[in-house]
Coordinates of C-alpha atoms and ligand atoms in Angstrom, one line a residue:
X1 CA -24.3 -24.4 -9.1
X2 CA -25.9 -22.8 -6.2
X3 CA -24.9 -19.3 -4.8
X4 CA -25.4 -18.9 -1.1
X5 CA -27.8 -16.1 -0.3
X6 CA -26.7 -13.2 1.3
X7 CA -26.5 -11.5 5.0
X8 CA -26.2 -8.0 5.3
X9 CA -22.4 -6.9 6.1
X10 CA -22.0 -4.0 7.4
X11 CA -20.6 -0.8 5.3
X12 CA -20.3 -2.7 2.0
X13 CA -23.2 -2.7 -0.8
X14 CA -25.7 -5.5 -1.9
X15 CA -23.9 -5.5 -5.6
X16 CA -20.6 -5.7 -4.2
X17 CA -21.7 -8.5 -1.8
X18 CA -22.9 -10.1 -5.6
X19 CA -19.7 -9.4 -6.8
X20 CA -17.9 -10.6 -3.9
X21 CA -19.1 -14.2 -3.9
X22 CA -18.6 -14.3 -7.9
X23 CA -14.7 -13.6 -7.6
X24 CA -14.9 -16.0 -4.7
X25 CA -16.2 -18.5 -7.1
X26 CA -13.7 -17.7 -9.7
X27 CA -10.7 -17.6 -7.1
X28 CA -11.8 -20.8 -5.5
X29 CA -11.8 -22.3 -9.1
X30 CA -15.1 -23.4 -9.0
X31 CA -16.0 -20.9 -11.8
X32 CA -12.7 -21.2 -14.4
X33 CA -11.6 -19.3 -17.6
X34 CA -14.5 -19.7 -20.6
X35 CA -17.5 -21.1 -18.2
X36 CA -20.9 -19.4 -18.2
X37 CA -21.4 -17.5 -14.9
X38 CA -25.2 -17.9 -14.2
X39 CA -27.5 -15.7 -15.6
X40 CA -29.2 -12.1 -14.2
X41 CA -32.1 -14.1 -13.4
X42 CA -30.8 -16.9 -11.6
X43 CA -28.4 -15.3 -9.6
X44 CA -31.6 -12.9 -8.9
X45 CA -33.1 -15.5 -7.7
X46 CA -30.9 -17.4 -6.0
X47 CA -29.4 -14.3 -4.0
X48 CA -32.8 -12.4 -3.2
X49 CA -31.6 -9.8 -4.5
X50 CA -33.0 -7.5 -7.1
X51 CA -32.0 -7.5 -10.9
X52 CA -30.7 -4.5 -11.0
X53 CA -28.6 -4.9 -8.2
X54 CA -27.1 -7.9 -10.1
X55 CA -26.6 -6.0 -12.9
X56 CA -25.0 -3.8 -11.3
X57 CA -23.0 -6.6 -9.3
X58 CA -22.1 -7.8 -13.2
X59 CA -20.9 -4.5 -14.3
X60 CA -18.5 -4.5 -11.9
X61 CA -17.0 -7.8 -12.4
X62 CA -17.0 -6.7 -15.6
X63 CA -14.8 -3.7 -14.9
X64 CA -13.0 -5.8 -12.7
X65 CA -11.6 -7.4 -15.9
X66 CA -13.4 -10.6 -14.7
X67 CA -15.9 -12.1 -16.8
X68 CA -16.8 -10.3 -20.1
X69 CA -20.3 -10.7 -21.8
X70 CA -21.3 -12.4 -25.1
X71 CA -24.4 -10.7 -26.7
X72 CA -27.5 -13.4 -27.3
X73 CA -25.1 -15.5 -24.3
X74 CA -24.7 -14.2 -21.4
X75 CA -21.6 -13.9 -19.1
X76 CA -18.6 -15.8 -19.1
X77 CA -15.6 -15.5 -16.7
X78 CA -12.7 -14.1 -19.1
X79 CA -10.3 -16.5 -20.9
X80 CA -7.1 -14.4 -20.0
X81 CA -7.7 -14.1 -16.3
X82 CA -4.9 -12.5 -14.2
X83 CA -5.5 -15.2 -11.6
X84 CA -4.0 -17.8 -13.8
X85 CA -0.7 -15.6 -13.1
X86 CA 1.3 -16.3 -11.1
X87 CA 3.1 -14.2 -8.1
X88 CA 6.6 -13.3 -8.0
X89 CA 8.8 -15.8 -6.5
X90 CA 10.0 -15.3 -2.6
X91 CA 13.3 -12.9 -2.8
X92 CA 16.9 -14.8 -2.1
X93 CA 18.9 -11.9 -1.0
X94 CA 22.6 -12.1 -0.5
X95 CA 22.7 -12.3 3.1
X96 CA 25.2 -9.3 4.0
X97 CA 24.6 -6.2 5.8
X98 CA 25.5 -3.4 3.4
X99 CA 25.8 0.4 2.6
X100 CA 22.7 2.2 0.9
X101 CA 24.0 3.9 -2.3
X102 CA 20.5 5.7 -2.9
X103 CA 22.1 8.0 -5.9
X104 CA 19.7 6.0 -8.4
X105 CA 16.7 6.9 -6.4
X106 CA 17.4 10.2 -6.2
X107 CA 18.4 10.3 -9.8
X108 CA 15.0 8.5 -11.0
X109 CA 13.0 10.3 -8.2
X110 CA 13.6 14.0 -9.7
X111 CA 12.0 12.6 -12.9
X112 CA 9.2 11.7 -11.8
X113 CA 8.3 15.0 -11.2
X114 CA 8.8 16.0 -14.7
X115 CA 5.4 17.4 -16.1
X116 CA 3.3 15.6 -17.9
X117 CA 4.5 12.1 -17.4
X118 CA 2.1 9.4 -16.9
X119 CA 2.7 8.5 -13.2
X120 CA 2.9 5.1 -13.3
X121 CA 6.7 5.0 -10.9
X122 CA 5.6 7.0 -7.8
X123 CA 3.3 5.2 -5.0
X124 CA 1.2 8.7 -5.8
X125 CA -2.8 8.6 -5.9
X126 CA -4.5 11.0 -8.2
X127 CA -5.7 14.5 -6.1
X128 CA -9.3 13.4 -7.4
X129 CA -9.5 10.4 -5.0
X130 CA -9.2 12.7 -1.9
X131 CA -11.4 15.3 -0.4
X132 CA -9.7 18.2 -1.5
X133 CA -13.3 20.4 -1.4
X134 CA -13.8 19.7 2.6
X135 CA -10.0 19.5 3.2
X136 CA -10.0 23.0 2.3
X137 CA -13.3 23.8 3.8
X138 CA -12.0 23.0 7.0
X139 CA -8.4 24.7 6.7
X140 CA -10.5 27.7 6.2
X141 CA -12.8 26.8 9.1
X142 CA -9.8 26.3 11.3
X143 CA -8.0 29.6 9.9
X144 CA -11.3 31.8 11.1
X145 CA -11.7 29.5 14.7
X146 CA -8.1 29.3 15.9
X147 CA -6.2 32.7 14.2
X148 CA -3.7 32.4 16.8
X149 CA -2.6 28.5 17.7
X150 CA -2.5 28.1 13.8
X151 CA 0.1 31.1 13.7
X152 CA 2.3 29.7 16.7
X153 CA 4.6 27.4 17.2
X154 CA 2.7 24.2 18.6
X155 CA 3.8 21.9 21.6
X156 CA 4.9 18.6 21.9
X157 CA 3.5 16.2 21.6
X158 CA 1.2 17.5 18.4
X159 CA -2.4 19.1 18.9
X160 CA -4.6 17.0 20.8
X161 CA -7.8 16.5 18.7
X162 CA -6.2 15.0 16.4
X163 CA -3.6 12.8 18.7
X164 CA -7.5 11.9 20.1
X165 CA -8.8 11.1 16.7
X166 CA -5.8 8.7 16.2
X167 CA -5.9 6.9 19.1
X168 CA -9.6 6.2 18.3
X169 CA -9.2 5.1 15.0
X170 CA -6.0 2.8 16.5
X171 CA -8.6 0.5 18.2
X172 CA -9.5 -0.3 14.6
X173 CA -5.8 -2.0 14.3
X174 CA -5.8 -3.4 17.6
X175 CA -3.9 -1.1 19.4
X176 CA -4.9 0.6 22.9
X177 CA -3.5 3.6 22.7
X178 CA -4.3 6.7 24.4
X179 CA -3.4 10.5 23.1
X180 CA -0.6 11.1 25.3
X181 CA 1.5 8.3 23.6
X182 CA 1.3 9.7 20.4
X183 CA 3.6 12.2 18.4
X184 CA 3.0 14.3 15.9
X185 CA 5.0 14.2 12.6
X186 CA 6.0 15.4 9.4
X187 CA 3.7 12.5 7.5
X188 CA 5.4 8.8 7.9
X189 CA 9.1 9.6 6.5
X190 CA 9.6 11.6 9.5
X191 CA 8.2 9.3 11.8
X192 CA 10.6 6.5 10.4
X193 CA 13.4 8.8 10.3
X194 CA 12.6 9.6 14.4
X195 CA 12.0 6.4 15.2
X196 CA 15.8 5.0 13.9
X197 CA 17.7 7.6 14.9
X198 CA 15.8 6.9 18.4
X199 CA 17.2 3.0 18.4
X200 CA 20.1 3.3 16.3
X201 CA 23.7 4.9 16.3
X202 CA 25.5 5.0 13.3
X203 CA 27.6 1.9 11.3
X204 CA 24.6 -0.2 12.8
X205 CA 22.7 -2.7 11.0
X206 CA 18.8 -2.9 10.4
X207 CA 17.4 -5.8 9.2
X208 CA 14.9 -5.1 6.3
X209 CA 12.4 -6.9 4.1
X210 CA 13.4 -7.1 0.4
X211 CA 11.9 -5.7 -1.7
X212 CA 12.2 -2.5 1.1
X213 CA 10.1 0.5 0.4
X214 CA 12.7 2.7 -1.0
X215 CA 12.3 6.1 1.4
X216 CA 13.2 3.6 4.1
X217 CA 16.6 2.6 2.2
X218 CA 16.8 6.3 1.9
X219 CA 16.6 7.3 5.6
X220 CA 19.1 4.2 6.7
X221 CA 21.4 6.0 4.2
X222 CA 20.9 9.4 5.7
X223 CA 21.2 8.0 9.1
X224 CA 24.5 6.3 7.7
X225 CA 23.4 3.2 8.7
X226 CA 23.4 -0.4 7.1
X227 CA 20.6 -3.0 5.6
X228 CA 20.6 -6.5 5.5
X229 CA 17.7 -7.5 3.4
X230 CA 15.6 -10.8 4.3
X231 CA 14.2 -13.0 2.4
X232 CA 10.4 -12.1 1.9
X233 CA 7.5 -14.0 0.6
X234 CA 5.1 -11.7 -1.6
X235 CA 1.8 -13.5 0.6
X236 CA 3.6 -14.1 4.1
X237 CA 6.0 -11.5 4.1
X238 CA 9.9 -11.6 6.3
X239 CA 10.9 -15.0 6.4
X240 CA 10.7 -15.3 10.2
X241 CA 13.8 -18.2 10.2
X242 CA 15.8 -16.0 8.3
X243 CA 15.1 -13.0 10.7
X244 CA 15.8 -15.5 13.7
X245 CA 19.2 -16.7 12.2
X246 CA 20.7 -13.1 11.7
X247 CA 19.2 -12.2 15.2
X248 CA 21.1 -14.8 17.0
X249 CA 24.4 -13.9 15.5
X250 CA 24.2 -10.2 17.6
X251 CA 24.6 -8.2 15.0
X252 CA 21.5 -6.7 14.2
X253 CA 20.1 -2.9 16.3
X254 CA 16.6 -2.9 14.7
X255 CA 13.9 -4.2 12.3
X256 CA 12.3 -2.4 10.0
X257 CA 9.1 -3.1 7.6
X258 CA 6.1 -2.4 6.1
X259 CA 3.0 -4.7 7.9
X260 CA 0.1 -4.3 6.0
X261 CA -0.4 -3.8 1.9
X262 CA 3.6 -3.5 1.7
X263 CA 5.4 -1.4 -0.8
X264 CA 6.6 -2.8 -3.2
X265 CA 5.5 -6.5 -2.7
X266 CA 1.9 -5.9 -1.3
X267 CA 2.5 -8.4 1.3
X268 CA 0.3 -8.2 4.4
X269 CA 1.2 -10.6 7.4
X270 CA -1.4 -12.7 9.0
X271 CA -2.0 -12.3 12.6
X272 CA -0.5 -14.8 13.5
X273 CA 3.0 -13.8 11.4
X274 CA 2.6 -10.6 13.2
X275 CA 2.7 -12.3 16.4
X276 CA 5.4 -14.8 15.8
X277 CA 7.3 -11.8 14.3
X278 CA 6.9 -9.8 17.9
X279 CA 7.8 -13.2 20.0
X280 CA 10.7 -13.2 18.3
X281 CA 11.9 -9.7 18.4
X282 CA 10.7 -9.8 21.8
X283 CA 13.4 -12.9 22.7
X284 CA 16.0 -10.9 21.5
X285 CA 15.0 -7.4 22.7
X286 CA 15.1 -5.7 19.3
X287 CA 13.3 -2.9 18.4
X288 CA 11.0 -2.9 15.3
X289 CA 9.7 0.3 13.4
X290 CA 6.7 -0.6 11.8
X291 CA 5.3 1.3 8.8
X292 CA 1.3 1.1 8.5
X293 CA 0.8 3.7 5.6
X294 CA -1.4 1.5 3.8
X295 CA -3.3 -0.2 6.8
X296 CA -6.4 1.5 6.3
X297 CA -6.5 0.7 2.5
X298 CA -7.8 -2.7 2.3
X299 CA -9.9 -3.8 -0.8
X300 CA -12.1 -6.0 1.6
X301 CA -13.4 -6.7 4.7
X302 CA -12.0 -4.8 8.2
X303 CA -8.6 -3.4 8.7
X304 CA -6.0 -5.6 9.3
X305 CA -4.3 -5.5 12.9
X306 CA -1.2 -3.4 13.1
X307 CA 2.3 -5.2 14.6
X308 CA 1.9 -2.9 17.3
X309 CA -1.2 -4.2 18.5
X310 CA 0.6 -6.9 19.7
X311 CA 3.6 -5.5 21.4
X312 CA 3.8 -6.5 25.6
X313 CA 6.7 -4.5 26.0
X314 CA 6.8 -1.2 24.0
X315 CA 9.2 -2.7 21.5
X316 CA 7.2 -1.5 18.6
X317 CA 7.6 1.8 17.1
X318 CA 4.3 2.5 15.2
X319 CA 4.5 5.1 12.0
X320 CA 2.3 6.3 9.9
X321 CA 0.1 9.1 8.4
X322 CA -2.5 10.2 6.1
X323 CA -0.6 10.7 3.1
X324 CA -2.2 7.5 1.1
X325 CA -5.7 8.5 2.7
X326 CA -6.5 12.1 2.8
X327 CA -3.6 14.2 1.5
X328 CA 0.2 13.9 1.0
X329 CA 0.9 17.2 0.6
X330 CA -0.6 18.2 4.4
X331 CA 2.6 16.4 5.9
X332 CA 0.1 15.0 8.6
X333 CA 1.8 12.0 10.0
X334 CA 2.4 10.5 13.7
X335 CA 4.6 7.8 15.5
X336 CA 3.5 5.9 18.4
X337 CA 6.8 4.1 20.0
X338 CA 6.2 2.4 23.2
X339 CA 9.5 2.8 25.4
X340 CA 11.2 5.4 23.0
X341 CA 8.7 7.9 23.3
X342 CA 10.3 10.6 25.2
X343 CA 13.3 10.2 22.7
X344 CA 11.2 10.5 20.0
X345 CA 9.5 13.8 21.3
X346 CA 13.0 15.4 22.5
X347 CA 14.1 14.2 18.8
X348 CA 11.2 16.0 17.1
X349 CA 11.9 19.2 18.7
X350 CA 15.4 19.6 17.6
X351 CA 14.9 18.5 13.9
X352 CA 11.9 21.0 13.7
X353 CA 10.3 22.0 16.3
X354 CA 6.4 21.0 15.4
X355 CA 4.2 20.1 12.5
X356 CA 2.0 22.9 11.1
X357 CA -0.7 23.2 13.5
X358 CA -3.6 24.3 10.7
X359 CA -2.7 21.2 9.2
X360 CA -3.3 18.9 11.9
X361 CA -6.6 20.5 12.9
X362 CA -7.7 20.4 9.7
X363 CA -7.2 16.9 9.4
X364 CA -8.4 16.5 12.7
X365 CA -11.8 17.7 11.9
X366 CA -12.1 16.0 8.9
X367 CA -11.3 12.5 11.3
X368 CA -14.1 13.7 13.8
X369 CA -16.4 14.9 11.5
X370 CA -15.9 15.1 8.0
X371 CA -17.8 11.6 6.7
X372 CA -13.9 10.0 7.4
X373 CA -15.6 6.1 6.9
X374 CA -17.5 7.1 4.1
X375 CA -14.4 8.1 2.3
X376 CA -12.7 5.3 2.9
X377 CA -14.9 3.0 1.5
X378 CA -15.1 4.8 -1.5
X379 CA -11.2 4.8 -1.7
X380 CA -10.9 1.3 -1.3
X381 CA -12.8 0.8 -3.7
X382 CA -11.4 3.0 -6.2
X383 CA -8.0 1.6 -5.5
X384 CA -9.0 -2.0 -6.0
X385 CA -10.5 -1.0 -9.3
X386 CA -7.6 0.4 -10.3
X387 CA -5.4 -2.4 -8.7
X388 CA -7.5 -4.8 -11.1
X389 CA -7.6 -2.8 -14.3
X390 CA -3.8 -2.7 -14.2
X391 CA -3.6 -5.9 -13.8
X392 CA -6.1 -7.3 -16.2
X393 CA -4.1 -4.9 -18.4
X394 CA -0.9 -6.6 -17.6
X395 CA -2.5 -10.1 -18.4
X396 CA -3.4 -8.6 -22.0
X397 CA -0.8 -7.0 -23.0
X398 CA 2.7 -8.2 -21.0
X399 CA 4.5 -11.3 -22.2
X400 CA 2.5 -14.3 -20.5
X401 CA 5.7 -15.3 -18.2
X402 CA 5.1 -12.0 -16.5
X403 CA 4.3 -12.8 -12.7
X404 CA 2.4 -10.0 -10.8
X405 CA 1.5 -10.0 -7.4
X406 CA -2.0 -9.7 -6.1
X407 CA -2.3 -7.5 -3.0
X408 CA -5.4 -7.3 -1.1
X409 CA -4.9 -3.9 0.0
X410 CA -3.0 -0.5 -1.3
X411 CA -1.9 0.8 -4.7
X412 CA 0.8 -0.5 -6.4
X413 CA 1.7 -4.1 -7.7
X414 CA 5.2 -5.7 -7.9
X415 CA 6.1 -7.1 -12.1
X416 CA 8.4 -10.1 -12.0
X417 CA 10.3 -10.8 -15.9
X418 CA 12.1 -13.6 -16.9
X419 CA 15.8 -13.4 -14.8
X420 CA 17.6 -11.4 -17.7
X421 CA 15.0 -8.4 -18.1
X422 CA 16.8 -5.2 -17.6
X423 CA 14.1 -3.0 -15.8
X424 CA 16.4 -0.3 -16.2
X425 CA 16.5 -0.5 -20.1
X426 CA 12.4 -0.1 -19.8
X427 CA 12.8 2.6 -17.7
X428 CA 15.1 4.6 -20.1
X429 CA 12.7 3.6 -23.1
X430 CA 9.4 4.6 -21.6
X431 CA 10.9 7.7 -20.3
X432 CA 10.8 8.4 -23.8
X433 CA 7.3 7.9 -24.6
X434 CA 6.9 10.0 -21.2
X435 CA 5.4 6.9 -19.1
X436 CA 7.6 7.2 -15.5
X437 CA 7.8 3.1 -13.4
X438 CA 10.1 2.6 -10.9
X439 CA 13.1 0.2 -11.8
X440 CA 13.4 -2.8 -9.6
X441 CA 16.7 -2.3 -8.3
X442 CA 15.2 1.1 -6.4
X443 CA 13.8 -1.0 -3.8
X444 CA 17.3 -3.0 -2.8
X445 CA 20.5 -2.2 -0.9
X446 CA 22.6 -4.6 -3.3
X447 CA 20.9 -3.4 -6.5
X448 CA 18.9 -6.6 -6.8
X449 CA 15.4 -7.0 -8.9
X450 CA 16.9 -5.5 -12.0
X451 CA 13.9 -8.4 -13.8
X452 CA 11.2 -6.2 -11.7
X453 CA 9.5 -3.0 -11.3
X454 CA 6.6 -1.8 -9.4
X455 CA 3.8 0.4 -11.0
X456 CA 1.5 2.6 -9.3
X457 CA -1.9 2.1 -9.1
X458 CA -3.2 5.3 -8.1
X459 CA -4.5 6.6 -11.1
X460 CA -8.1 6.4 -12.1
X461 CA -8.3 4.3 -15.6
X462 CA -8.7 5.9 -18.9
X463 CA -8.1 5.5 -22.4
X464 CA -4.4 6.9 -21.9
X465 CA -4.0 4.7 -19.2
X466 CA -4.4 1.5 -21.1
X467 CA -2.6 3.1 -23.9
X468 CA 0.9 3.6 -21.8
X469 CA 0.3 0.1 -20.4
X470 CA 0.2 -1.2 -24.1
X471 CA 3.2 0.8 -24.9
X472 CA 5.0 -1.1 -21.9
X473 CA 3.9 -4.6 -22.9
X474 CA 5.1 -3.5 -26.6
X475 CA 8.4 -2.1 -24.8
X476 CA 9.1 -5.0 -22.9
X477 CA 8.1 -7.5 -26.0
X478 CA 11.3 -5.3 -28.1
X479 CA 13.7 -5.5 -25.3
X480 CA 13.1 -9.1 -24.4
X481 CA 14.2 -10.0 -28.1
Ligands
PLP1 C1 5.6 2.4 2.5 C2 5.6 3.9 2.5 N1 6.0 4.6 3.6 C3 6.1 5.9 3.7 C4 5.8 6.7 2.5 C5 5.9 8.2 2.6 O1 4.9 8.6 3.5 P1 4.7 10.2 3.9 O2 4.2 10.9 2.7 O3 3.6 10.1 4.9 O4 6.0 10.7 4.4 C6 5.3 6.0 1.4 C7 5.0 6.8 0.2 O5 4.9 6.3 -0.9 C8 5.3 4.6 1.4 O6 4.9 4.0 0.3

């Protein structure tokens, strides 16, 4: 087999490069379960590239869960391989527009918190994957250089570094946007929040994907407001007939999804999805909030484009924030929403007024200065490690019907079980050996999914970690009985 050699790419490593074009050989089926990948000294010289760096290119295939090796053999590209899973099935929702009874989110969301729990059910990252050291640094920094601003109320629309930081790092998803049509908000929840109560009244219906990211079910409930869920592939995302269908009956205010790296499902819309999807809306002249949380998070290659970046006509109501990035707790998060944007501003200013201003120059300068690119990288790459150990870990120890999807961005993956799995009874049981997952049903407005639940990949791996995830296989091998 021959291994084309490489071209230097731009930000990402010669051994990951290696690695790269291995899992492309092993995806593409070229390289299956049990072969021999070729050896350190072939690939060496068939790559021009050092030894070492295909060692090191090896290691992390290895680590990947990808190929193991055989002392006095070589390496062989695993037996149990989590591509030879398959992903959960497209959702069938019932196709009514209903209340959100969020009481079970609530109820499993206050245990989450409980100390200490392995965190597998919140879409949380472990503190040690963001720059906590600088962060502070530069809250300090800001502290001594701006005494004042930090102590006062700030203006609308939000400080402007960082509404000129954002806009620069918006050309990266496509989007021209320029300061001025940004807002300043309370992290992405806030944003979403703004941006419905901006296009909806109350008793109207949003059309959602399903699985939704729960805190969007959450404010739609709040807002007293009604879902229909679409159907939603776990590649392609809404089902774009289904969205037309519903459209053309009148009865639908807004749309509202997650574009890139979704939560739950993973899902991130091509292009070309993204522009059908906007045609579409466009036709009927609904508005669609998009939530890009994740955008930034993808395990390779560039960013994908937002929704936004293809809105004509101001339709789009962009949201999202560095919660998933830098740091939850900072509450930095911004909304940029095309024709609603005075709404949105005069909105802002009677929920709360402003978002701390020390906050948003901190994260500001951190943007502008603080080596923002170079933490990315390593944060994608610590989620896709993770992302991968999970699921290698779900190939070994889950029941081998288990379907799992395979997001290319992000931190958490979407379990499918055989139709009669009760997520919940898992829940209760490894609540017990203090291991938190979110219950399927969470993430619908009719209580659907009760085979699935999402885990979090967010945590670095450890020996613990792979424990808990042999405890859940165990779990789910006694309740399945
Ligand atoms: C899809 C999605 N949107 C929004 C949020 C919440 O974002 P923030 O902390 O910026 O309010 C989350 C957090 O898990 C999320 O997964």
């Amino acid at each position: 087999m021959k291994v084309r050699p490489l071209e230097t790419e731009n930000g990402t490593n010669l051994y990951e490069q290696v690695a790269h074009r291995v899992e492309a050989l092993i995806s593409e089926g070229t390289l299956q379960g049990g072969d021999r990948i070729p050896s350190v000294r072939k690939m060496h010289q068939q790559m021009n590239v050092s030894i070492s760096t295909v060692l090191e290119a090896y290691r992390l295939l290895e680590d990947r869960g990808l190929i193991a090796v055989r002392p006095q053999s070589g390496y062989f590209v695993r037996s149990n391989l989590m591509s030879h899973r398959e992903e959960p099935n497209p959702s069938a929702p019932p196709r009514t527009a209903l209340n959100v009874d969020t009481s079970l989110a609530f109820r499993i969301n206050r245990s989450l918190r409980e100390p200490n729990m392995i965190k597998l059910g919140a879409a949380v990252a472990d503190p040690s994957l963001f720059p906590i050291t600088t962060l502070n640094r530069l809250i300090g920094q800001t502290l001594r250089n701006a005494p004042e601003s930090c102590h006062s109320y700030d203006v609308l629309p939000g400080c402007e570094p960082l509404r000129h930081e954002i806009a620069r790092r918006l050309m990266d998803a496509g989007c021209s946007v320029t300061p001025d049509q940004i807002l300043i908000t309370n992290g992405t929840t806030e944003a979403l929040y703004l941006s419905l109560r901006a296009i909806t009244k109350p008793g109207d219906t949003v059309a959602i994907e399903s699985p939704s990211y729960y805190g969007l079910l959450e404010v739609l409930a709040s807002l007293h407001l009604r879902a229909l869920e679409l159907p939603t592939h776990p590649r392609e995302g809404l089902c774009l007939e289904a969205l037309e269908m519903v459209l053309k009956k009148g009865s639908i205010a807004a749309c509202a999804l997650v574009s890139n790296f979704s939560n739950p499902l993973g899902t991130c819309m091509s292009d070309l999805h993204k522009k059908k999807l906007v045609t579409i809306l466009e036709s009927y002249n609904i508005p669609l909030v998009e939530d890009d949380i994740y955008g930034d998070l993808c395990f390779q290659g560039n960013r994908p484009k937002a929704i936004k970046a293809f809105d004509q006509k101001g339709l789009v109501l962009y949201c999202a924030s560095c919660s998933k990035t830098l740091s939850p707790g900072l509450r930095v998060g911004w909304a940029v929403a095309g024709q609603y944007q005075t709404q949105l501003e005069q909105l802002k200013l009677f929920t709360n007024i402003a978002t701390a201003t020390v906050n948003q120059l901190a994260i500001a300068a951190f943007l502008s200065n603080g080596g923002y690119d170079r933490h990315l990288r390593q944060l994608r790459r610590s989620y896709y490690e993770q992302v991968m150990r999970m699921t290698q870990a779900i190939c070994d120890y889950f029941p081998p019907e288990t379907k799992v999807s395979r997001p290319s961005g992000g931190h958490v993956l979407w379990v499918e079980l055989s139709p009669e799995f009760d997520s919940m009874e898992l829940y209760e049981q490894a609540y017990q050996h203090k291991i938190s997952i979110a219950p399927g049903s969470m993430f619908s407005a009719s209580g659907g999914y009760q085979n699935c639940f999402r885990l979090n990949c967010g945590l670095p791996w450890s020996e613990e970690l792979e424990q808990a995830m042999k405890t859940l296989g165990n779990l789910i091998k006694i309740i399945n009985r």
